[in-house]
CSV table of C-alpha atoms and ligand atoms in Angstrom, one decimal:
chain,number,residue,atom,x,y,z
A,271,MET,CA,0.0,-0.4,0.2
A,272,ALA,CA,0.9,3.2,-0.9
A,273,GLN,CA,2.5,5.7,1.6
A,274,THR,CA,2.2,9.1,2.5
A,275,LYS,CA,6.2,10.5,4.8
A,276,ARG,CA,4.9,14.0,5.2
A,277,GLN,CA,3.3,14.0,9.2
A,278,MET,CA,-0.5,13.6,8.4
A,279,LEU,CA,-1.0,12.0,12.6
A,280,THR,CA,-4.0,14.4,12.3
A,281,SER,CA,-6.1,13.2,9.4
A,282,VAL,CA,-5.4,9.5,10.3
A,283,GLU,CA,-7.3,9.8,14.0
A,284,LEU,CA,-9.8,12.1,12.3
A,285,TYR,CA,-9.7,9.0,8.9
A,286,GLN,CA,-11.0,6.5,12.8
A,287,ASP,CA,-13.0,8.6,13.6
A,288,ALA,CA,-14.2,9.2,10.5
A,289,LYS,CA,-15.0,4.8,9.6
A,290,GLU,CA,-17.4,5.1,12.9
A,291,VAL,CA,-20.6,7.2,10.9
A,292,MET,CA,-19.6,6.9,7.3
A,293,PRO,CA,-19.3,4.1,5.5
A,294,GLY,CA,-15.5,4.1,4.7
A,295,GLY,CA,-15.0,6.5,6.4
A,296,VAL,CA,-15.8,8.7,3.1
A,297,THR,CA,-19.1,10.6,2.1
A,298,ALA,CA,-18.4,10.5,-1.4
A,299,ASN,CA,-16.5,6.8,-2.1
A,300,ILE,CA,-13.7,9.6,-5.0
A,301,LYS,CA,-12.8,11.1,-2.2
A,302,HIS,CA,-10.9,8.1,-0.8
A,303,PHE,CA,-7.3,6.7,-1.3
A,304,PRO,CA,-5.3,4.6,0.4
A,305,PRO,CA,-3.7,4.8,3.6
A,306,HIS,CA,-6.1,7.7,4.1
A,307,PRO,CA,-7.5,10.7,2.6
A,308,ILE,CA,-5.6,13.9,3.9
A,309,TYR,CA,-8.0,16.3,6.1
A,310,MET,CA,-8.2,19.8,4.3
A,311,ASN,CA,-8.9,22.5,6.8
A,312,TYR,CA,-8.4,25.5,4.6
A,313,GLY,CA,-8.1,26.7,1.4
A,314,GLU,CA,-7.0,30.2,0.1
A,315,GLY,CA,-6.1,31.1,-3.9
A,316,ALA,CA,-4.0,28.4,-4.9
A,317,TYR,CA,-3.8,26.2,-1.9
A,318,LEU,CA,-5.2,24.2,1.0
A,319,SER,CA,-4.0,23.1,4.4
A,320,ASP,CA,-4.4,19.9,5.6
A,321,ALA,CA,-4.9,19.3,9.3
A,322,ASP,CA,-2.0,18.9,10.6
A,323,GLY,CA,-0.7,22.4,9.1
A,324,ASN,CA,0.1,20.6,5.6
A,325,LYS,CA,0.2,23.6,2.9
A,326,TYR,CA,-0.7,22.2,-1.3
A,327,VAL,CA,-0.7,23.7,-4.6
A,328,ASP,CA,-4.1,22.6,-4.9
A,329,TYR,CA,-4.4,21.0,-8.7
A,330,LEU,CA,-7.6,19.1,-7.7
A,331,LEU,CA,-9.7,21.9,-7.2
A,332,SER,CA,-12.9,20.3,-5.9
A,333,TYR,CA,-12.7,17.9,-9.0
A,334,GLY,CA,-12.6,21.2,-11.3
A,335,SER,CA,-15.5,23.3,-9.6
A,336,MET,CA,-12.8,25.8,-7.9
A,337,MET,CA,-12.3,28.0,-10.7
A,338,LEU,CA,-11.2,31.0,-9.0
A,339,GLY,CA,-9.5,29.5,-6.2
A,340,HIS,CA,-10.2,29.4,-2.7
A,341,GLY,CA,-12.2,31.7,-0.7
A,342,HIS,CA,-11.8,34.3,-4.0
A,343,PRO,CA,-13.5,37.9,-2.0
A,344,GLU,CA,-15.5,38.4,-5.3
A,345,ILE,CA,-17.3,35.2,-4.8
A,346,LYS,CA,-18.5,36.0,-0.5
A,347,GLU,CA,-18.9,39.7,-1.7
A,348,ALA,CA,-21.2,38.5,-4.5
A,349,ILE,CA,-22.9,35.7,-1.8
A,350,HIS,CA,-23.3,39.0,0.8
A,351,SER,CA,-24.9,40.7,-0.9
A,352,GLN,CA,-27.5,39.3,-2.7
A,353,MET,CA,-27.6,38.0,0.9
A,354,GLU,CA,-28.1,41.4,2.4
A,355,GLN,CA,-30.7,43.2,-1.3
A,356,SER,CA,-32.6,40.5,-0.5
A,357,GLY,CA,-33.8,39.5,2.8
A,358,THR,CA,-33.3,36.0,2.6
A,359,TRP,CA,-31.1,33.3,1.1
A,360,LEU,CA,-34.6,31.1,-0.3
A,361,PHE,CA,-37.4,32.8,-1.8
A,362,GLY,CA,-39.0,29.0,-2.7
A,363,THR,CA,-40.5,31.3,-6.1
A,364,PRO,CA,-39.7,32.2,-9.3
A,365,HIS,CA,-36.5,35.5,-8.8
A,366,GLU,CA,-35.2,37.3,-11.5
A,367,LEU,CA,-31.5,36.7,-11.3
A,368,GLU,CA,-32.3,33.1,-12.5
A,369,VAL,CA,-32.9,35.0,-15.4
A,370,THR,CA,-30.0,36.7,-15.5
A,371,TYR,CA,-28.0,34.3,-15.4
A,372,ALA,CA,-30.0,32.0,-18.2
A,373,ASN,CA,-29.3,35.0,-20.4
A,374,LYS,CA,-25.4,35.4,-19.4
A,375,ILE,CA,-25.0,31.2,-20.0
A,376,LYS,CA,-27.4,31.6,-23.9
A,377,GLU,CA,-24.6,34.1,-24.4
A,378,TYR,CA,-21.9,31.9,-25.0
A,379,PHE,CA,-23.8,28.7,-25.5
A,380,PRO,CA,-25.9,29.2,-29.0
A,381,SER,CA,-27.1,26.0,-28.7
A,382,ILE,CA,-29.2,26.3,-26.0
A,383,ASP,CA,-33.1,28.4,-26.3
A,384,LEU,CA,-34.0,27.7,-23.0
A,385,MET,CA,-32.5,26.1,-19.8
A,386,ARG,CA,-33.1,24.3,-16.1
A,387,TYR,CA,-31.1,24.9,-13.9
A,388,THR,CA,-31.0,21.8,-10.9
A,389,ASN,CA,-29.0,21.4,-7.9
A,390,SER,CA,-26.0,19.0,-9.6
A,391,GLY,CA,-24.3,17.8,-12.0
A,392,THR,CA,-26.1,14.5,-11.9
A,393,GLU,CA,-29.3,16.2,-11.3
A,394,ALA,CA,-28.7,17.8,-14.6
A,395,THR,CA,-27.4,14.7,-17.0
A,396,LEU,CA,-30.6,13.0,-15.0
A,397,LEU,CA,-33.3,14.8,-16.6
A,398,ALA,CA,-31.3,16.2,-20.4
A,399,LEU,CA,-31.8,11.6,-20.1
A,400,ARG,CA,-35.8,12.3,-19.2
A,401,PHE,CA,-36.1,15.6,-21.9
A,402,ALA,CA,-34.2,12.7,-23.9
A,403,GLU,CA,-36.9,10.0,-23.7
A,404,ALA,CA,-39.9,12.2,-23.6
A,405,TYR,CA,-39.3,13.7,-26.7
A,406,THR,CA,-38.5,10.8,-28.8
A,407,GLY,CA,-40.4,7.8,-27.2
A,408,LYS,CA,-37.4,6.4,-27.5
A,409,HIS,CA,-36.2,5.2,-23.5
A,410,LYS,CA,-32.9,3.9,-24.5
A,411,VAL,CA,-29.8,5.7,-24.0
A,412,ALA,CA,-26.3,5.6,-25.6
A,413,LYS,CA,-22.9,5.8,-23.4
A,414,PHE,CA,-19.8,5.6,-24.5
A,415,GLU,CA,-17.0,3.1,-22.9
A,416,GLY,CA,-15.3,5.6,-20.1
A,417,HIS,CA,-17.5,8.1,-20.0
A,418,TYR,CA,-19.0,9.1,-16.7
A,419,HIS,CA,-21.9,11.4,-16.5
A,420,GLY,CA,-22.6,11.1,-12.4
A,421,GLY,CA,-24.2,8.1,-10.0
A,422,TYR,CA,-27.6,6.5,-10.0
A,423,ASN,CA,-28.7,3.4,-12.5
A,424,GLU,CA,-28.9,4.2,-16.2
A,425,VAL,CA,-25.1,6.3,-17.1
A,426,LEU,CA,-23.4,4.0,-14.2
A,427,LEU,CA,-21.8,1.7,-17.1
A,428,SER,CA,-18.6,1.1,-18.3
A,429,VAL,CA,-17.4,3.8,-16.2
A,430,ASN,CA,-14.6,2.0,-15.3
A,431,PRO,CA,-14.5,-1.5,-16.2
A,432,GLU,CA,-12.0,-4.1,-15.9
A,433,ILE,CA,-10.1,-4.8,-19.2
A,434,SER,CA,-11.1,-8.5,-18.9
A,435,GLU,CA,-15.1,-7.5,-18.4
A,436,ALA,CA,-15.5,-4.6,-21.3
A,437,GLY,CA,-15.8,-6.9,-24.6
A,438,GLN,CA,-14.7,-6.3,-27.9
A,439,LYS,CA,-12.9,-3.0,-28.8
A,440,ASN,CA,-15.6,-1.9,-30.8
A,441,ASN,CA,-17.9,-3.1,-29.4
A,442,PRO,CA,-17.9,-2.6,-25.8
A,443,ASN,CA,-20.2,-4.5,-23.1
A,444,SER,CA,-23.0,-2.9,-20.7
A,445,VAL,CA,-20.8,-3.7,-17.6
A,446,PRO,CA,-21.8,-1.8,-14.0
A,447,SER,CA,-20.0,0.3,-12.1
A,448,SER,CA,-22.1,-0.4,-9.1
A,449,LYS,CA,-23.1,-3.0,-7.3
A,450,GLY,CA,-27.3,-2.3,-6.5
A,451,ILE,CA,-27.6,-2.0,-10.6
A,452,SER,CA,-30.3,-4.6,-12.1
A,453,ALA,CA,-29.5,-6.4,-15.6
A,454,ALA,CA,-32.2,-4.6,-17.4
A,455,GLN,CA,-30.8,-1.8,-16.3
A,456,THR,CA,-27.6,-2.7,-17.7
A,457,ASN,CA,-29.4,-4.2,-20.9
A,458,GLU,CA,-31.2,-0.5,-20.9
A,459,THR,CA,-28.0,1.1,-21.7
A,460,ILE,CA,-26.2,0.9,-24.8
A,461,VAL,CA,-22.4,1.6,-24.8
A,462,LEU,CA,-20.7,2.7,-27.2
A,463,PRO,CA,-16.6,2.8,-27.5
A,464,PHE,CA,-15.1,6.2,-28.0
A,465,ASN,CA,-13.4,8.1,-31.0
A,466,ASP,CA,-14.2,4.6,-33.2
A,467,ASP,CA,-16.5,5.6,-36.2
A,468,HIS,CA,-18.2,1.3,-35.8
A,469,ALA,CA,-20.4,3.4,-32.8
A,470,PHE,CA,-22.1,4.8,-35.9
A,471,GLU,CA,-22.5,0.9,-36.9
A,472,ILE,CA,-24.0,0.2,-32.8
A,473,LEU,CA,-26.0,2.8,-33.2
A,474,THR,CA,-27.7,2.4,-36.5
A,475,GLU,CA,-28.3,-1.1,-35.8
A,476,HIS,CA,-30.1,0.3,-32.3
A,477,ALA,CA,-31.9,3.5,-34.0
A,478,SER,CA,-35.5,1.9,-33.1
A,479,GLU,CA,-34.8,2.0,-30.0
A,480,ILE,CA,-32.0,5.1,-28.8
A,481,GLY,CA,-34.2,7.9,-28.1
A,482,ALA,CA,-30.1,9.8,-26.1
A,483,VAL,CA,-27.0,9.9,-27.4
A,484,VAL,CA,-24.6,11.2,-24.2
A,485,LEU,CA,-20.7,11.6,-24.0
A,486,GLU,CA,-18.2,13.7,-23.2
A,487,PRO,CA,-16.7,15.0,-25.6
A,488,ILE,CA,-13.2,15.3,-23.6
A,489,GLN,CA,-14.0,12.3,-22.1
A,490,GLY,CA,-12.4,12.3,-17.9
A,491,GLY,CA,-11.5,16.3,-18.9
A,492,PHE,CA,-8.5,14.9,-21.3
A,493,ILE,CA,-9.2,12.9,-23.8
A,494,PRO,CA,-10.9,15.0,-26.4
A,495,ALA,CA,-13.1,13.8,-29.4
A,496,GLU,CA,-11.5,13.3,-32.9
A,497,ASP,CA,-12.8,16.1,-35.4
A,498,ASP,CA,-14.7,13.7,-37.5
A,499,PHE,CA,-16.1,11.6,-34.8
A,500,MET,CA,-17.7,14.1,-33.2
A,501,THR,CA,-19.3,15.5,-36.9
A,502,LYS,CA,-20.1,11.2,-37.8
A,503,LEU,CA,-21.7,11.7,-34.3
A,504,ARG,CA,-23.7,14.8,-35.1
A,505,ASN,CA,-24.4,14.3,-38.3
A,506,ILE,CA,-26.1,10.0,-37.8
A,507,THR,CA,-28.1,11.3,-34.2
A,508,GLU,CA,-30.0,14.2,-36.4
A,509,GLU,CA,-30.8,11.2,-39.2
A,510,LEU,CA,-31.8,8.8,-36.3
A,511,ASN,CA,-33.6,11.2,-34.9
A,512,ILE,CA,-31.3,9.7,-31.2
A,513,VAL,CA,-31.3,13.5,-29.0
A,514,LEU,CA,-27.1,13.2,-29.2
A,515,ILE,CA,-26.5,15.7,-24.9
A,516,PHE,CA,-23.4,17.2,-24.9
A,517,ASP,CA,-22.0,16.5,-21.4
A,518,GLU,CA,-20.2,20.0,-20.6
A,519,VAL,CA,-19.7,19.9,-16.6
A,520,LYS,CA,-16.2,18.9,-16.7
A,521,THR,CA,-15.7,21.5,-19.7
A,522,GLY,CA,-18.2,24.4,-19.9
A,523,PHE,CA,-16.4,27.3,-18.4
A,524,ARG,CA,-13.4,25.5,-18.2
A,525,THR,CA,-12.2,24.9,-21.9
A,526,ASN,CA,-12.9,28.3,-23.0
A,527,LEU,CA,-15.7,30.2,-22.2
A,528,GLY,CA,-18.4,28.8,-24.6
A,529,GLY,CA,-17.3,25.0,-24.1
A,530,THR,CA,-16.2,22.4,-26.3
A,531,GLN,CA,-19.3,23.3,-28.5
A,532,ALA,CA,-17.4,27.0,-29.8
A,533,LEU,CA,-14.2,24.3,-29.9
A,534,TYR,CA,-15.8,21.7,-32.3
A,535,GLY,CA,-18.1,24.1,-33.8
A,536,ILE,CA,-20.8,22.0,-32.9
A,537,LYS,CA,-24.1,22.2,-31.9
A,538,PRO,CA,-25.9,19.5,-30.3
A,539,ASP,CA,-29.2,18.9,-28.9
A,540,LEU,CA,-28.7,19.4,-25.3
A,541,THR,CA,-26.6,20.5,-23.4
A,542,VAL,CA,-25.3,20.1,-19.6
A,543,LEU,CA,-23.8,22.3,-17.8
A,544,GLY,CA,-22.2,21.5,-13.9
A,545,LYS,CA,-18.7,23.2,-11.8
A,546,VAL,CA,-17.4,26.0,-12.5
A,547,ILE,CA,-21.5,27.1,-13.3
A,548,GLY,CA,-21.9,27.2,-9.5
A,549,GLY,CA,-19.0,28.8,-8.3
A,550,GLY,CA,-17.7,25.5,-6.5
A,551,PHE,CA,-21.5,25.7,-4.7
A,552,PRO,CA,-23.9,22.7,-6.2
A,553,MET,CA,-25.5,23.6,-8.9
A,554,GLY,CA,-26.3,22.1,-12.1
A,555,VAL,CA,-28.4,23.1,-15.4
A,556,VAL,CA,-29.8,21.4,-18.9
A,557,GLY,CA,-30.5,23.8,-21.7
A,558,GLY,CA,-31.0,23.0,-25.8
A,559,LYS,CA,-32.9,23.1,-27.9
A,560,ARG,CA,-36.8,24.9,-27.9
A,561,GLU,CA,-38.4,21.7,-28.9
A,562,ILE,CA,-36.6,19.8,-26.5
A,563,LEU,CA,-37.7,22.1,-23.5
A,564,MET,CA,-41.1,23.0,-24.0
A,565,VAL,CA,-41.3,19.2,-22.6
A,566,SER,CA,-41.0,20.6,-19.5
A,567,SER,CA,-43.6,23.7,-19.2
A,568,PRO,CA,-45.8,22.9,-16.5
A,569,VAL,CA,-48.6,25.0,-19.2
A,570,ASP,CA,-49.5,25.1,-22.4
A,571,GLU,CA,-48.4,27.9,-25.2
A,572,GLU,CA,-50.9,29.1,-27.5
A,573,THR,CA,-54.2,28.3,-24.7
A,574,THR,CA,-52.1,29.3,-21.5
A,575,ASP,CA,-54.5,26.2,-20.0
A,576,VAL,CA,-52.0,24.2,-17.7
A,577,LEU,CA,-51.6,21.1,-18.4
A,578,LYS,CA,-51.9,17.7,-16.6
A,579,PRO,CA,-49.1,16.3,-14.7
A,580,LYS,CA,-49.2,13.1,-17.0
A,581,ASP,CA,-48.8,15.2,-19.8
A,582,VAL,CA,-46.0,16.8,-19.0
A,583,LEU,CA,-42.4,16.1,-18.1
A,584,PHE,CA,-41.5,16.3,-14.4
A,585,HIS,CA,-39.0,18.3,-13.5
A,586,SER,CA,-38.9,20.6,-9.6
A,587,GLY,CA,-37.4,20.9,-6.6
A,588,THR,CA,-37.0,22.7,-4.0
A,589,TYR,CA,-33.5,24.2,-4.5
A,590,ASN,CA,-33.3,25.0,-7.6
A,591,GLY,CA,-32.0,28.2,-8.9
A,592,HIS,CA,-30.8,29.0,-5.6
A,593,PRO,CA,-30.4,33.0,-5.2
A,594,MET,CA,-27.2,32.3,-3.6
A,595,ILE,CA,-25.5,30.3,-5.6
A,596,LEU,CA,-26.4,31.8,-8.7
A,597,ALA,CA,-25.2,35.2,-7.2
A,598,ALA,CA,-21.8,32.4,-6.3
A,599,GLY,CA,-22.2,31.4,-10.4
A,600,LEU,CA,-22.1,34.9,-12.2
A,601,ARG,CA,-19.9,36.1,-11.0
A,602,THR,CA,-17.4,34.1,-11.3
A,603,ILE,CA,-18.8,34.4,-15.4
A,604,ASN,CA,-18.5,37.4,-14.8
A,605,ILE,CA,-14.5,37.1,-13.9
A,606,LEU,CA,-13.6,35.0,-15.8
A,607,GLU,CA,-14.7,36.8,-18.8
A,608,ASN,CA,-11.3,38.5,-18.2
A,609,GLU,CA,-9.1,36.3,-16.9
A,610,LEU,CA,-9.7,32.9,-18.2
A,611,ASP,CA,-7.5,33.2,-20.9
A,612,HIS,CA,-4.2,34.4,-18.8
A,613,VAL,CA,-5.6,30.5,-17.4
A,614,LEU,CA,-5.7,28.5,-20.8
A,615,ASN,CA,-2.4,30.2,-20.9
A,616,ARG,CA,-0.5,29.6,-18.4
A,617,THR,CA,-2.1,25.5,-18.0
A,618,GLU,CA,-0.1,25.3,-22.3
A,619,LYS,CA,3.0,26.5,-19.5
A,620,LEU,CA,2.4,24.0,-17.2
A,621,LYS,CA,1.9,20.7,-20.0
A,622,THR,CA,4.8,22.2,-22.1
A,623,GLU,CA,7.9,22.2,-19.0
A,624,LEU,CA,6.2,19.4,-17.3
A,625,GLU,CA,6.5,17.3,-20.9
A,626,SER,CA,11.1,18.5,-21.5
A,627,LEU,CA,11.5,17.4,-17.3
A,628,PHE,CA,10.4,14.0,-18.5
A,629,PHE,CA,11.0,13.7,-21.8
A,630,LYS,CA,15.3,14.9,-19.9
A,631,LYS,CA,14.4,12.5,-17.9
A,632,GLY,CA,14.2,10.0,-20.6
A,633,ILE,CA,9.9,9.0,-19.8
A,634,ALA,CA,8.0,8.9,-21.7
A,635,MET,CA,4.6,11.3,-20.6
A,636,GLN,CA,1.8,12.8,-22.3
A,637,ALA,CA,-0.4,16.3,-20.1
A,638,VAL,CA,-2.9,15.2,-22.7
A,639,GLY,CA,-5.4,17.9,-22.1
A,640,ASN,CA,-7.3,21.2,-23.6
A,641,GLY,CA,-8.0,24.3,-22.2
A,642,SER,CA,-6.9,24.4,-18.6
A,643,MET,CA,-7.0,20.6,-17.9
A,644,PHE,CA,-4.8,17.7,-18.6
A,645,ASN,CA,-3.7,14.8,-16.9
A,646,VAL,CA,-0.7,13.3,-16.6
A,647,ILE,CA,0.2,10.1,-19.1
A,648,LEU,CA,3.1,7.7,-19.0
A,649,SER,CA,3.1,6.1,-22.3
A,650,GLU,CA,3.9,6.6,-26.2
A,651,LYS,CA,1.2,5.4,-27.6
A,652,GLN,CA,-1.9,8.1,-28.4
A,653,ILE,CA,-4.7,7.9,-26.0
A,654,ARG,CA,-8.0,8.4,-27.9
A,655,ASN,CA,-10.3,6.8,-25.5
A,656,TYR,CA,-10.4,4.7,-22.6
A,657,ARG,CA,-8.1,1.2,-23.1
A,658,ASP,CA,-5.8,3.3,-24.4
A,659,TYR,CA,-5.5,5.3,-21.2
A,660,GLN,CA,-5.9,1.6,-19.3
A,661,GLN,CA,-1.7,0.5,-20.9
A,662,SER,CA,-0.9,3.7,-19.9
A,663,ASP,CA,2.2,3.7,-16.5
A,664,MET,CA,-0.4,4.4,-14.1
A,665,GLN,CA,1.7,2.2,-11.1
A,666,THR,CA,4.9,4.9,-12.3
A,667,ARG,CA,1.6,7.6,-12.2
A,668,GLU,CA,1.0,6.8,-8.4
A,669,LYS,CA,4.1,6.3,-7.0
A,670,ILE,CA,5.3,10.2,-7.9
A,671,ASP,CA,1.4,11.8,-7.4
A,672,TYR,CA,2.1,10.3,-3.8
A,673,GLU,CA,5.9,11.5,-3.9
A,674,LEU,CA,3.6,14.5,-4.5
A,675,LEU,CA,2.1,15.0,-1.8
A,676,ASN,CA,5.4,14.6,0.3
A,677,LYS,CA,6.4,18.0,-1.4
A,678,GLY,CA,3.1,19.9,-1.8
A,679,ILE,CA,1.8,19.4,-4.8
A,680,TYR,CA,-2.3,17.9,-4.4
A,681,ALA,CA,-3.5,16.0,-7.2
A,682,LYS,CA,-5.4,13.1,-6.4
A,683,PRO,CA,-3.8,10.1,-6.6
A,684,LEU,CA,-4.3,9.6,-10.9
A,685,ASN,CA,-6.8,11.7,-11.1
A,686,ARG,CA,-6.0,14.7,-13.9
A,687,TYR,CA,-4.9,18.8,-13.3
A,688,SER,CA,-6.9,21.7,-13.6
A,689,LEU,CA,-6.1,24.9,-12.9
A,690,SER,CA,-7.6,28.1,-11.5
A,691,THR,CA,-6.7,32.1,-12.6
A,692,CYS,CA,-4.6,32.5,-9.2
A,693,HIS,CA,-2.4,29.0,-10.1
A,694,LYS,CA,0.2,32.2,-11.4
A,695,GLU,CA,4.2,32.0,-12.6
A,696,ALA,CA,5.5,31.6,-8.7
A,697,GLU,CA,2.2,27.9,-8.0
A,698,LEU,CA,4.2,26.8,-11.7
A,699,GLU,CA,7.4,27.5,-10.4
A,700,LYS,CA,6.8,25.0,-7.2
A,701,THR,CA,5.1,22.0,-8.6
A,702,LEU,CA,7.6,22.3,-11.2
A,703,ASN,CA,10.4,22.5,-8.6
A,704,ALA,CA,9.0,19.8,-6.5
A,705,TYR,CA,8.5,17.1,-10.1
A,706,ASN,CA,12.4,17.9,-11.1
A,707,GLU,CA,12.7,16.7,-7.5
A,708,VAL,CA,10.5,13.8,-7.6
A,709,LEU,CA,12.0,12.6,-11.4
A,710,ALA,CA,15.6,13.0,-10.2
A,711,GLU,CA,14.4,10.1,-6.8
A,712,LEU,CA,12.6,7.9,-8.7
B,4,PMP,N1,-20.7,14.4,-16.1
B,4,PMP,C1,-19.3,14.5,-15.8
B,4,PMP,C2,-18.7,15.0,-17.8
B,4,PMP,C3,-18.7,15.1,-14.6
B,4,PMP,O1,-17.4,15.4,-14.2
B,4,PMP,C4,-19.5,15.0,-13.3
B,4,PMP,C5,-18.8,15.0,-12.0
B,4,PMP,N2,-17.7,14.9,-11.4
B,4,PMP,C6,-20.7,14.8,-13.5
B,4,PMP,C7,-21.7,14.9,-14.3
B,4,PMP,C8,-21.6,15.0,-11.9
B,4,PMP,O2,-21.7,15.8,-11.3
B,4,PMP,P1,-22.5,15.8,-9.8
B,4,PMP,O3,-21.5,15.7,-9.6
B,4,PMP,O4,-22.2,17.6,-9.7
B,4,PMP,O5,-23.1,15.7,-9.4
């Protein structure tokens, strides 16, 4: 089992206590890593400090959601002034900021005519699939091997399958990624190979049953769909009356302001957003074509009659459009309008310099990614999908990650790197120095 060397007694104690009240000591499985997770208790800018007083440059950034780093004063101000202005923090009714923020999102995502707010990325992809099913009347869903869309049965299939169970490379099996998923559900979701034209044959074969294809246009935030693959996917889904859903939870306002759809120049039917748009608070969005979103309208557009529930796609939620969160999210986007380009430039610089460090050391490494996210992949091969990635040298990568933790660089072992507006020259230099030392000791 990998060991960390920094003094972490408090984290060890907290972990022991946590195991008495939560299964495995965590309230999100992804937060566990051996021998114990590190308990953080302070964040400022690009830095996190743990309960034992160790300080880290944070590249996990709460799985990418803290785009402005930790404790940004303008976000604190946005929340306080929204609360002062409203007198409360939750109306339980529609309010003006819902409209203001929706218009801001539409500015950058021209494929979105109408949208709905949710409380997480999981809820948002779930809602998007329901829209697709209600709109097309077709109830199977197609997703790609290795793509993650949240924690529910319809999409918890072949997210990280064992290669021995995953079936043929160009015709993958649907493999549960959780206990508790029925065989019936496993068969309802069709798993496609990513960046592989065989996906189009599978879609054609099942076209009469498939209502939606959902994908991460940049798988895991670092493996991009190839241009030609994306164009073909758009064309065939249009032809087969399948709703194309871009899950931009990771990429929205992180690869660039308009998401991957602006990079590819392709309009999906539905878009899902999360993470950055909530400014570090729980939020998601489903947006897209008017005719699809209107399936959830409680009133008939022409007659203005209130419709019966059975004739409307159900969507509700006590906290949807929470004013504090919208205020934090909108201010985040306003700041990114000025600062995102700098983050993108600094990310490119870090990627290039890391690659050159590994090159000098004689280790094949690619900093694979787009925008302000990338992954450190130890492989000579081009990485085009889940299976290519699985073949990379994860053992050495993990070893490096643990050594980096000891030197104050926090990326959860084997996770991707995300940068924030606070990751500046000084943080890049610290990171490169730490890598230099770790590679020298390898
Ligand atoms: N889709 C993608 C692409 C994601 O990366 C995530 C979260 N990592 C989700 C959906 C689920 O979002 P949440 O964790 O907010 O439920």
